[in-house]
Amino acid sequence: MRWSNTFIPTLRDDPADAEAVSHKLLVRAGLIRQLSAGIYSILPLGWRVCRKIETIVRDEMDKMGAQEFRLPALHPAELWQRSGRWDVMGDELFRLKDRRGAEMCLGMTHEEVFASIASEVRSYRALPQIWYQLQTKFRDEPRPKSGLLRVREFVMKDSYSLDLDRAGLDHAFQLHFDAYRRIFERCGLAPLAVEASSGAMGGSESIEFMVTSDAGEDWVASCGACGYAANLEKATSQLAEVADAAGLAAPEEFATPGVRTIEDLVRFEGGAAAEHQIKTLVYVLDAAGREAPGPPSHQIALVLLRGDHALSEQKLRDGTGAVQARPAQPEEIRAALGASAGSLGAVGVAGIRIVADAALEGRCGMTTGANKDGFHLRGVDVARDVRVDAWLDLREVRAGEACPACGAALGVAKSIEVGHIFKLGTRYTEAMGALVQDEAGNSTPIVMGSYGIGIGRVMASIAETHHDANGIIWPVTVAPFEVVISVLNPGEVEPQEAGERLYDALRQQGIDVVLDLRDERPGVKFKDADLVGIPYRLVVGPRGLAEKKVEWKRRRDGLTRELPLDRAAETVAEAIFEERR
RNA sequence: CGGGCCGUAGCGCAGCUUGGUAGCGCGCCUGAAUGGGGUUCAGGAGGUCGCGGGUUCGAAUCCCGCCGGCCCGACCA
């Protein structure tokens, strides 16, 4: 390609509405343009990067024996109604009607479609299968942000494993785990594989691939000592024992005028330290759970935590089976408990579901609200005074707490989710009637797994982690071009011809090269090459040409060498072959 | 969905308080010089001032409504 007739609209200024580094750089370097909130056009340079990422993904998928499909993006409502997700997915599912008024939606993922196709698999002998596609997903995110990191329309590699049993699923899951490792590594990323919540997807086990970055939106707890890593939605830690004072014979009410928060009560004369308080939160859960179809019903629940602990809403959802969980409104709280936030407690409460964090188990001498505005109870013995329906892990882990595996201090870092793999089980295959006959002739639902990688998010994550003050620094494996030849005096015959010869020679070696013959000042070409992030630059200018040499510069670290003109193509090609892997 | 900020040329912005024929920088086009890190000079093109309504002799500017975008929060497979 020639730079002059390739559409590379670089910008000098950061776009005003961009915050994330990758957003600024991808726009400035001319890879993407925004069309609407969370909707982006991929420009030629961006598309080159995406295609290289896709090629790596396809290569690794094909290596595990997966077969590529192309499924529709437009789905009939009926499909989603069958799995129950039509009601569960809420506003995130783009819904529309066709001309006859039939309800449809745009696919946010493809478990339903693949499972319905899988219903044509009738015999265990046809298993296992791994099916995949690269295709556009639509999710009406409440808040798109950070350029390509969180969007409403994006391309995903999604794959689905079909197996006769759990052991088969475990194997397919492991194949994906290993393939994902290689894919990200080849893209220049080193994501952490972390335990994650499966959320509304359902299933028994899931692992996210997380790239540490401030632009990320998930928090990951990880242990530098033993390698334990988990999304904060799932992470646990070891807690130090708290010594309780001898309890009272019964809870004792005391006046606490003006006390509204845990902190207030810590400071209050006759109050209690936070770890000796019970935090009482009121939540509204949809009780239907994820198995039952139809619109969910709602239920008030009390959520109890140690005073100094924070609730993880995802753990609450996971622990209770709720799909939605939201804090109750003040009126709902008053109706349920007869008091307002600040004086709430679970002692003596009947007829309301009570879930408690495991850290409260066996505690006594605790202080909590009395369900009477301006009053609290002290001397509460949890086992004796509170009717707990379920003990759950509800607490959000904090940095510095002890690793559950080895006891070392956990770190917590912001991360971008670039991939997620799920062991789904039989939820979708049962719903879609994807049953096979096993060896004994019994009909049994296919066991399914699902696995996703966001292509655009991978591209943005690379930009997010590979850049400097001058622009992006693409790894050779995904770079829009591997080499740029900057000809400094394009108006003169000799440099131009030298540039063209180099260009032809590199093309012949199979190198992805762009020739910059634009009538621009050298500085402009250098700035553009750096901004766009091309890994290698060859400079053909009068200075070197006088000695039959060209300058070879590596973007990554600025390493510069003089190469003899007649050997340059060969030398550069060798270096690139080395880095392609 | 709650809170905040913002829509003026391809990009970045000023003008709005105090209404009077729309401006700056970059980029773009033409010409000249220059030629190893966004060079310089001269000339030029380009705008329904987000949309609709109102007030006014007159609205980018004041008022009302709507739409769109960004950030924080809620939410998020």
XYZ file of C-alpha atoms (C1' of nucleotides) in Angstrom:
658
model
C 0.000 0.000 0.000
C 0.944 3.586 -0.485
C 0.270 5.948 2.360
C -0.921 8.617 -0.051
C -3.860 6.604 -1.339
C -4.781 4.863 1.868
C -7.401 6.513 4.054
C -5.469 7.268 7.246
C -7.099 10.317 8.810
C -4.674 11.090 11.647
C -5.470 13.937 13.995
C -3.183 16.276 15.852
C -5.483 16.783 18.787
C -7.099 14.304 21.098
C -10.815 14.027 20.454
C -12.550 16.162 23.060
C -14.913 13.467 24.260
C -12.327 10.728 24.783
C -11.005 9.810 28.173
C -9.430 6.378 27.801
C -5.966 6.224 26.263
C -6.982 3.599 23.725
C -9.978 5.688 22.707
C -7.835 8.765 22.076
C -5.168 6.835 20.223
C -7.443 4.739 18.033
C -9.287 7.878 16.944
C -6.181 10.024 16.527
C -4.327 7.347 14.590
C -7.262 7.022 12.219
C -8.384 3.481 13.104
C -11.912 4.212 14.260
C -14.593 6.888 14.216
C -17.632 7.168 16.415
C -21.025 7.053 14.759
C -23.163 7.208 17.875
C -22.832 6.358 21.550
C -21.181 2.943 21.709
C -21.263 2.503 17.931
C -18.056 2.780 15.946
C -16.956 2.617 12.356
C -13.755 0.683 11.833
C -11.564 2.460 9.272
C -9.121 0.682 6.933
C -6.222 0.769 9.375
C -8.410 -0.465 12.229
C -9.855 -3.144 10.028
C -6.362 -4.402 9.170
C -5.663 -4.824 12.882
C -9.010 -6.520 13.496
C -8.420 -8.914 10.635
C -5.047 -9.895 12.002
C -6.553 -10.540 15.412
C -9.315 -12.556 13.763
C -6.758 -14.554 11.812
C -4.978 -15.493 15.022
C -8.293 -16.422 16.618
C -9.329 -18.560 13.651
C -5.969 -20.247 13.560
C -6.188 -21.313 17.188
C -9.852 -22.286 16.941
C -9.190 -24.392 13.873
C -6.255 -26.029 15.615
C -8.575 -27.357 18.324
C -10.823 -28.790 15.650
C -13.528 -26.162 15.878
C -15.768 -25.478 12.861
C -16.648 -21.980 11.734
C -20.295 -21.004 11.240
C -22.077 -17.787 10.434
C -25.319 -17.343 12.300
C -27.956 -14.632 11.968
C -27.806 -11.487 14.047
C -31.569 -11.078 13.766
C -33.503 -13.524 15.932
C -37.160 -14.335 16.437
C -38.408 -13.598 19.947
C -39.695 -17.131 20.220
C -36.154 -18.491 20.442
C -35.342 -16.322 23.428
C -38.686 -16.994 25.018
C -37.914 -20.683 24.950
C -34.721 -20.209 26.934
C -36.391 -17.756 29.275
C -33.955 -14.994 28.445
C -36.526 -12.862 26.578
C -37.846 -11.799 29.975
C -34.606 -11.945 31.903
C -32.457 -9.799 29.657
C -34.492 -6.646 30.029
C -33.476 -3.494 28.243
C -30.086 -4.781 27.233
C -31.655 -6.845 24.481
C -32.362 -4.768 21.368
C -35.954 -5.568 20.465
C -37.876 -4.782 17.315
C -40.909 -5.838 15.316
C -41.062 -6.934 11.725
C -43.690 -5.627 9.278
C -46.221 -8.163 10.441
C -45.739 -7.173 14.043
C -43.792 -10.289 14.983
C -41.355 -9.633 17.813
C -37.673 -10.020 17.096
C -34.370 -9.080 18.657
C -30.756 -8.544 17.756
C -28.562 -11.288 19.119
C -26.447 -10.380 22.119
C -25.007 -13.884 22.160
C -25.832 -17.139 20.403
C -26.442 -19.940 22.888
C -30.042 -20.224 21.730
C -29.304 -20.395 18.019
C -26.445 -22.840 18.335
C -28.433 -24.992 20.769
C -31.346 -25.070 18.365
C -29.056 -26.224 15.571
C -27.561 -28.752 17.958
C -30.979 -30.373 18.213
C -30.158 -32.006 14.869
C -27.358 -33.924 16.570
C -29.125 -37.146 17.549
C -26.403 -39.561 18.520
C -23.644 -39.422 21.076
C -21.439 -40.727 18.284
C -21.553 -37.298 16.606
C -20.089 -35.738 19.739
C -17.986 -33.913 20.676
C -18.397 -30.835 18.506
C -16.962 -27.343 18.825
C -18.727 -24.677 16.798
C -17.751 -21.057 16.437
C -18.277 -17.867 14.535
C -17.017 -14.305 14.294
C -20.044 -12.145 14.294
C -21.633 -8.903 15.383
C -23.346 -8.766 18.755
C -25.784 -6.127 19.908
C -26.179 -5.115 23.522
C -28.018 -1.982 24.525
C -25.555 -1.033 27.237
C -26.953 1.498 29.681
C -23.708 3.372 29.480
C -21.295 2.818 26.611
C -17.888 4.286 27.313
C -14.145 4.353 26.764
C -14.178 4.040 22.993
C -14.126 0.423 21.886
C -13.961 -0.926 25.432
C -17.670 -0.840 26.091
C -19.926 -0.597 23.061
C -23.404 -1.513 21.897
C -22.382 -3.221 18.678
C -19.229 -5.282 18.414
C -17.695 -8.329 16.808
C -17.205 -11.332 19.001
C -15.653 -14.697 18.427
C -18.118 -16.942 20.177
C -17.755 -20.690 20.356
C -19.849 -23.458 21.799
C -18.808 -26.935 22.797
C -21.195 -29.859 22.640
C -20.454 -32.947 24.699
C -22.170 -36.005 26.022
C -21.110 -35.492 29.610
C -19.310 -33.338 32.151
C -15.954 -34.941 31.433
C -16.305 -33.964 27.785
C -17.208 -30.416 28.781
C -14.197 -30.239 31.072
C -12.002 -31.235 28.155
C -13.490 -28.675 25.761
C -13.190 -26.044 28.468
C -9.517 -26.870 28.891
C -8.966 -26.744 25.122
C -10.428 -23.249 25.100
C -8.448 -22.203 28.132
C -5.215 -23.203 26.427
C -6.216 -21.710 23.072
C -7.199 -18.420 24.700
C -3.845 -18.279 26.422
C -2.120 -18.642 23.051
C -4.426 -16.207 21.261
C -3.836 -13.423 23.743
C -0.153 -14.130 23.926
C 0.108 -13.915 20.142
C -1.728 -10.584 20.301
C 0.826 -9.257 22.750
C -1.494 -9.404 25.738
C -0.827 -11.151 29.027
C -4.223 -11.392 30.650
C -4.785 -12.964 34.036
C -7.125 -15.956 34.007
C -9.484 -15.316 36.873
C -12.399 -17.090 38.530
C -15.576 -15.259 37.671
C -19.276 -15.175 38.270
C -21.338 -16.664 35.471
C -24.040 -14.067 35.965
C -27.100 -14.291 33.764
C -25.424 -16.836 31.508
C -25.885 -19.514 34.098
C -23.675 -22.529 34.403
C -21.328 -23.884 36.969
C -17.933 -22.416 36.370
C -16.421 -19.584 34.426
C -13.049 -17.994 33.871
C -12.413 -14.489 32.631
C -9.275 -13.325 30.868
C -8.440 -9.942 32.331
C -5.945 -7.376 31.094
C -4.789 -5.138 33.921
C -5.512 -1.532 32.956
C -6.872 1.617 34.509
C -9.306 1.844 31.639
C -10.880 -1.432 32.763
C -14.162 -1.676 34.572
C -13.779 -4.872 36.526
C -11.786 -5.306 39.676
C -9.617 -8.367 40.041
C -8.120 -9.669 43.251
C -4.908 -11.556 42.742
C -2.148 -13.080 44.802
C 1.411 -12.468 43.766
C 2.621 -15.386 45.848
C 0.532 -18.340 44.666
C -1.234 -17.059 41.549
C -4.769 -17.111 42.936
C -6.864 -14.650 40.925
C -10.570 -13.904 40.958
C -12.972 -11.222 39.885
C -14.104 -9.235 42.888
C -17.583 -10.604 42.142
C -16.223 -13.976 43.162
C -13.027 -13.438 45.176
C -12.720 -14.591 48.764
C -10.116 -14.041 51.439
C -9.156 -15.309 54.862
C -10.292 -13.087 57.703
C -8.609 -12.561 61.020
C -10.680 -13.781 63.969
C -12.531 -11.101 65.885
C -12.674 -11.644 69.639
C -16.174 -11.074 71.011
C -16.854 -9.863 74.518
C -19.079 -12.041 76.678
C -22.640 -11.537 75.511
C -25.694 -10.350 77.360
C -28.559 -12.598 78.320
C -30.723 -10.768 75.813
C -30.283 -7.876 73.390
C -30.489 -4.518 75.058
C -32.051 -1.520 73.376
C -30.421 1.877 73.725
C -31.126 5.321 72.312
C -28.875 6.530 69.506
C -30.264 9.895 68.448
C -28.868 11.164 65.157
C -26.922 7.977 64.404
C -27.388 7.121 60.732
C -24.313 5.197 59.643
C -21.932 2.539 60.845
C -19.338 5.274 61.276
C -21.722 7.368 63.386
C -22.207 4.431 65.722
C -18.443 3.845 65.987
C -18.014 7.411 67.243
C -21.158 7.382 69.376
C -20.696 7.188 73.150
C -21.652 3.611 74.058
C -21.579 2.538 70.382
C -19.409 -0.208 68.925
C -16.427 -0.740 66.654
C -17.436 -1.482 63.067
C -16.398 -5.130 63.236
C -18.749 -5.548 66.192
C -21.709 -4.174 64.284
C -24.127 -5.918 61.988
C -24.819 -4.001 58.783
C -28.405 -4.531 57.666
C -29.207 -3.852 54.008
C -32.615 -4.198 52.448
C -32.700 -5.533 48.907
C -35.364 -6.353 46.398
C -34.632 -9.633 44.645
C -36.475 -11.247 41.807
C -37.420 -14.532 43.294
C -38.087 -16.357 40.059
C -34.475 -17.267 39.655
C -32.962 -18.031 36.349
C -34.570 -21.377 35.738
C -38.206 -20.350 35.626
C -39.524 -18.704 32.473
C -41.865 -15.748 32.553
C -41.548 -12.339 34.136
C -39.832 -12.452 37.514
C -41.629 -11.715 40.758
C -40.035 -9.656 43.500
C -39.193 -10.241 47.089
C -37.759 -8.135 49.898
C -34.717 -9.582 51.629
C -32.490 -8.504 54.491
C -28.794 -8.750 53.773
C -26.517 -8.877 56.810
C -22.804 -8.112 56.830
C -20.192 -7.226 59.370
C -20.213 -3.471 59.930
C -16.887 -2.871 58.218
C -17.610 -5.101 55.224
C -18.992 -4.128 51.825
C -21.635 -6.084 49.928
C -20.892 -7.591 46.537
C -24.198 -7.406 44.686
C -23.071 -10.054 42.238
C -22.366 -12.454 45.099
C -25.843 -11.674 46.410
C -27.358 -12.528 43.040
C -25.253 -15.640 42.687
C -25.974 -16.762 46.230
C -29.722 -16.247 46.069
C -30.304 -17.220 42.451
C -31.730 -13.787 41.708
C -31.105 -12.222 38.329
C -31.866 -8.716 39.520
C -31.019 -7.297 42.911
C -31.522 -3.668 43.826
C -31.476 -1.701 47.074
C -34.992 -1.151 48.392
C -36.541 2.309 48.241
C -37.023 4.189 51.538
C -40.799 3.520 51.415
C -40.236 -0.180 50.826
C -37.848 -0.309 53.782
C -40.296 1.427 56.093
C -43.119 -0.834 54.998
C -41.046 -3.933 55.658
C -39.345 -3.032 58.928
C -41.162 -0.002 60.320
C -37.967 2.019 60.516
C -35.619 3.903 58.241
C -32.115 3.148 57.083
C -29.791 3.897 59.966
C -31.761 1.999 62.556
C -32.362 -1.285 60.764
C -31.730 -4.734 62.149
C -32.741 -8.355 61.765
C -33.351 -9.266 65.386
C -36.828 -10.661 65.813
C -37.739 -10.122 62.180
C -40.157 -12.715 60.808
C -41.696 -13.232 57.414
C -38.781 -11.674 55.510
C -35.992 -13.617 53.892
C -32.710 -13.061 55.734
C -29.352 -13.833 54.166
C -26.138 -13.273 56.068
C -22.476 -13.172 55.233
C -20.433 -16.032 56.614
C -18.258 -13.632 58.601
C -21.171 -13.138 61.007
C -21.569 -16.799 61.818
C -21.197 -17.512 65.538
C -20.650 -13.886 66.473
C -22.046 -12.443 69.682
C -21.992 -9.182 71.577
C -22.933 -7.458 68.341
C -24.642 -4.113 67.883
C -27.321 -3.483 65.281
C -30.355 -1.353 64.558
C -33.526 -1.891 66.605
C -35.994 -1.248 63.763
C -37.064 1.807 65.689
C -35.758 5.140 64.481
C -33.033 6.419 66.804
C -32.518 3.132 68.640
C -30.028 0.274 68.432
C -29.552 -3.075 70.123
C -26.367 -4.252 71.797
C -25.412 -7.692 73.045
C -26.845 -9.436 70.019
C -25.938 -13.108 69.688
C -26.370 -13.886 66.012
C -27.124 -17.570 66.468
C -29.600 -16.911 69.263
C -31.278 -13.696 68.091
C -31.345 -13.728 64.286
C -33.233 -16.207 62.133
C -30.884 -16.532 59.174
C -32.328 -18.315 56.130
C -29.042 -18.689 54.317
C -25.392 -18.201 55.122
C -23.607 -16.958 52.043
C -20.360 -15.422 50.965
C -21.514 -11.854 50.312
C -18.543 -9.771 51.279
C -16.441 -7.863 48.784
C -12.766 -8.578 49.255
C -10.434 -5.670 49.898
C -6.795 -5.216 48.897
C -4.394 -6.383 51.576
C -6.613 -9.165 52.893
C -5.143 -12.641 53.073
C -5.219 -14.881 50.003
C -7.648 -17.766 50.518
C -5.134 -20.203 49.061
C -1.848 -19.185 50.669
C -2.458 -16.318 53.081
C -0.272 -13.742 51.327
C -1.694 -10.240 50.880
C -4.078 -9.892 47.955
C -3.756 -7.050 45.466
C -6.768 -5.550 43.705
C -6.435 -4.060 40.221
C -8.745 -2.665 37.557
C -8.958 -4.854 34.486
C -10.451 -5.198 31.033
C -12.300 -8.436 30.301
C -11.063 -9.624 26.894
C -12.376 -13.164 27.067
C -14.734 -15.293 29.122
C -15.279 -19.027 29.109
C -18.308 -20.731 30.673
C -19.270 -24.235 31.571
C -22.956 -23.920 30.802
C -24.240 -27.440 31.338
C -27.625 -28.348 29.910
C -29.666 -25.213 30.469
C -29.884 -24.209 26.813
C -29.836 -27.638 25.261
C -32.750 -28.702 27.445
C -34.681 -25.589 26.542
C -34.025 -26.099 22.826
C -34.564 -29.826 22.883
C -30.993 -30.668 21.927
C -30.965 -34.260 23.117
C -28.866 -37.195 22.008
C -29.142 -40.878 22.601
C -26.286 -42.257 24.638
C -24.685 -45.656 24.290
C -27.451 -47.274 26.292
C -30.124 -45.689 24.107
C -31.220 -43.160 26.718
C -32.102 -39.643 25.660
C -29.889 -37.099 27.359
C -29.356 -33.364 26.914
C -26.117 -32.266 25.310
C -23.703 -30.672 27.749
C -22.679 -27.263 26.512
C -19.983 -24.713 27.093
C -19.701 -21.231 25.664
C -16.636 -19.115 25.065
C -16.214 -15.527 23.913
C -13.556 -13.067 22.817
C -14.357 -9.457 21.944
C -12.262 -8.583 18.893
C -12.557 -4.804 19.171
C -11.906 -4.989 22.862
C -8.734 -6.949 22.193
C -7.615 -4.257 19.755
C -8.365 -1.504 22.278
C -6.660 -3.441 25.068
C -3.502 -3.734 23.005
C -3.522 0.022 22.381
C -4.238 0.535 26.053
C -1.163 -1.443 27.073
C 1.178 -0.765 24.135
C 1.755 2.941 23.640
C 4.002 5.839 24.538
C 3.724 9.608 24.361
C 3.974 9.493 20.561
C 1.299 6.930 19.868
C 0.482 3.262 19.606
C 3.165 0.556 19.504
C 1.599 -2.461 17.791
C 3.159 -5.877 18.196
C 4.209 -7.149 14.766
C 1.540 -9.867 14.937
C -1.378 -7.424 14.824
C 0.150 -4.267 13.354
C -1.775 -2.660 10.482
C 1.545 -2.671 8.622
C 4.753 -4.320 9.700
C 7.021 -1.784 8.042
C 6.704 1.762 6.821
C 9.166 3.108 4.283
C 9.473 6.843 4.755
C 10.954 8.483 1.688
C 12.212 11.900 2.676
C 12.708 13.572 -0.684
C 9.940 12.066 -2.722
C 10.258 14.775 -5.343
C 13.692 13.529 -6.328
C 14.172 10.561 -8.537
C 16.827 8.693 -6.610
C 15.160 8.469 -3.176
C 11.829 7.657 -4.765
C 13.253 4.827 -6.828
C 15.211 3.501 -3.868
C 11.998 3.541 -1.843
C 10.078 1.730 -4.561
C 12.763 -0.929 -4.898
C 12.788 -1.516 -1.153
C 9.027 -1.697 -1.174
C 8.965 -4.301 -3.941
C 11.670 -6.333 -2.257
C 9.826 -6.418 1.045
C 6.545 -7.303 -0.665
C 8.293 -10.156 -2.362
C 9.344 -11.444 1.048
C 5.681 -11.341 2.060
C 6.087 -8.375 4.375
C 3.119 -6.114 5.081
C 4.601 -2.800 4.086
C 3.354 0.715 3.404
C 5.294 3.177 1.279
C 5.144 6.798 2.350
C 5.884 8.931 -0.716
C 3.739 11.822 0.407
C 5.083 15.264 -0.287
C 5.330 16.062 3.401
C 8.081 17.204 5.667
C 10.037 14.411 7.348
C 8.651 15.371 10.738
C 5.091 14.839 9.561
C 5.885 11.368 8.273
C 7.718 10.390 11.435
C 4.940 11.669 13.676
C 2.314 9.827 11.666
C 4.304 6.584 11.615
C 4.768 6.757 15.382
C 1.144 7.668 16.068
C -0.184 4.852 13.914
C 2.290 2.560 15.637
C 4.006 0.698 12.819
C 6.661 -1.529 14.441
C 9.474 -0.856 11.969
C 10.426 2.164 9.935
C 12.871 2.391 7.064
C 14.019 5.882 6.229
C 15.202 6.543 2.703
C 16.834 9.950 2.663
C 19.699 11.812 1.088
C 21.883 11.399 4.121
C 21.922 7.628 4.020
C 21.547 7.294 0.300
C 24.881 9.045 -0.257
C 26.467 5.989 1.381
C 24.021 3.510 -0.098
C 22.389 3.048 3.288
C 18.957 3.300 4.854
C 18.040 3.856 8.459
C 16.144 1.117 10.244
C 14.293 2.121 13.383
C 12.308 0.020 15.800
C 9.197 1.746 17.164
C 9.164 -0.141 20.435
C 12.448 1.159 21.844
C 13.805 3.513 19.211
C 16.675 1.169 18.391
C 18.288 2.426 15.180
C 20.637 0.744 12.724
C 22.126 1.689 9.388
C 21.557 -0.977 6.768
C 23.218 -1.305 3.379
C 20.557 -0.563 0.784
C 20.915 -3.856 -1.065
C 20.583 -5.975 2.082
C 17.948 -3.960 3.897
C 14.867 -5.855 2.761
C 16.337 -9.195 3.671
C 17.519 -8.072 7.104
C 14.209 -6.453 7.994
C 12.215 -9.423 6.727
C 14.233 -11.786 8.895
C 13.576 -9.692 12.001
C 9.865 -9.673 11.232
C 9.653 -13.408 10.587
C 11.248 -13.814 13.996
C 8.557 -11.728 15.661
C 5.566 -13.150 13.845
C 5.770 -16.417 15.777
C -32.530 5.750 35.572
C -30.201 9.890 39.194
C -26.236 13.874 39.237
C -22.808 17.106 36.423
C -20.799 19.093 31.820
C -21.244 19.945 26.587
C -23.388 20.544 21.173
C -20.560 26.894 16.647
C -16.195 24.474 9.604
C -13.061 17.781 9.065
C -10.447 18.318 14.363
C -9.570 21.543 18.796
C -11.880 25.961 20.523
C -13.540 31.517 21.201
C -17.998 34.434 20.669
C -23.357 33.915 24.484
C -23.004 37.517 30.606
C -24.702 42.985 27.937
C -29.129 40.434 21.032
C -27.030 44.057 15.754
C -24.454 40.621 8.829
C -19.987 34.179 12.620
C -14.297 34.188 14.369
C -9.261 31.804 15.834
C -5.649 27.659 15.538
C -4.828 23.078 13.065
C -6.244 20.481 8.823
C -7.854 21.106 3.449
C -7.043 23.615 -1.861
C -3.514 26.872 -5.089
C 1.408 28.942 -5.561
C 6.420 29.672 -3.852
C 10.427 28.589 -0.809
C 12.038 24.605 2.455
C 13.440 19.386 3.171
C 16.155 13.996 9.077
C 10.883 14.987 14.139
C 3.924 18.201 13.089
C 8.664 24.327 8.372
C 7.475 29.232 6.458
C 5.074 32.995 3.466
C 1.028 34.528 0.225
C -3.790 33.555 -1.629
C -8.362 30.554 -1.155
C -12.492 27.063 -0.127
C -15.444 25.430 3.762
C -20.534 26.740 8.792
C -28.890 24.891 8.318
C -24.227 28.020 15.103
C -27.858 20.085 17.246
C -33.506 20.395 16.101
C -38.338 22.783 16.857
C -41.055 26.675 18.830
C -41.341 31.495 21.376
C -39.771 36.745 22.612
C -37.825 40.768 19.443
C -37.396 45.413 14.168
C -33.373 41.777 14.668
C -31.430 35.490 18.069
C -25.296 31.524 17.943
C -26.564 34.925 22.105
C -32.719 35.497 25.893
C -37.075 31.831 27.104
C -39.574 26.858 26.500
C -39.499 21.948 24.595
C -36.960 18.042 22.265
C -32.670 15.371 20.323
C -27.612 14.014 20.662
C -22.689 13.375 23.090
C -19.233 12.942 27.397
C -18.131 12.139 32.662
C -19.622 10.247 37.795
C -23.085 6.912 39.984
C -26.757 2.890 39.355
C -26.535 -1.122 35.916
C -23.718 -4.505 32.825
C -23.265 -12.276 29.893
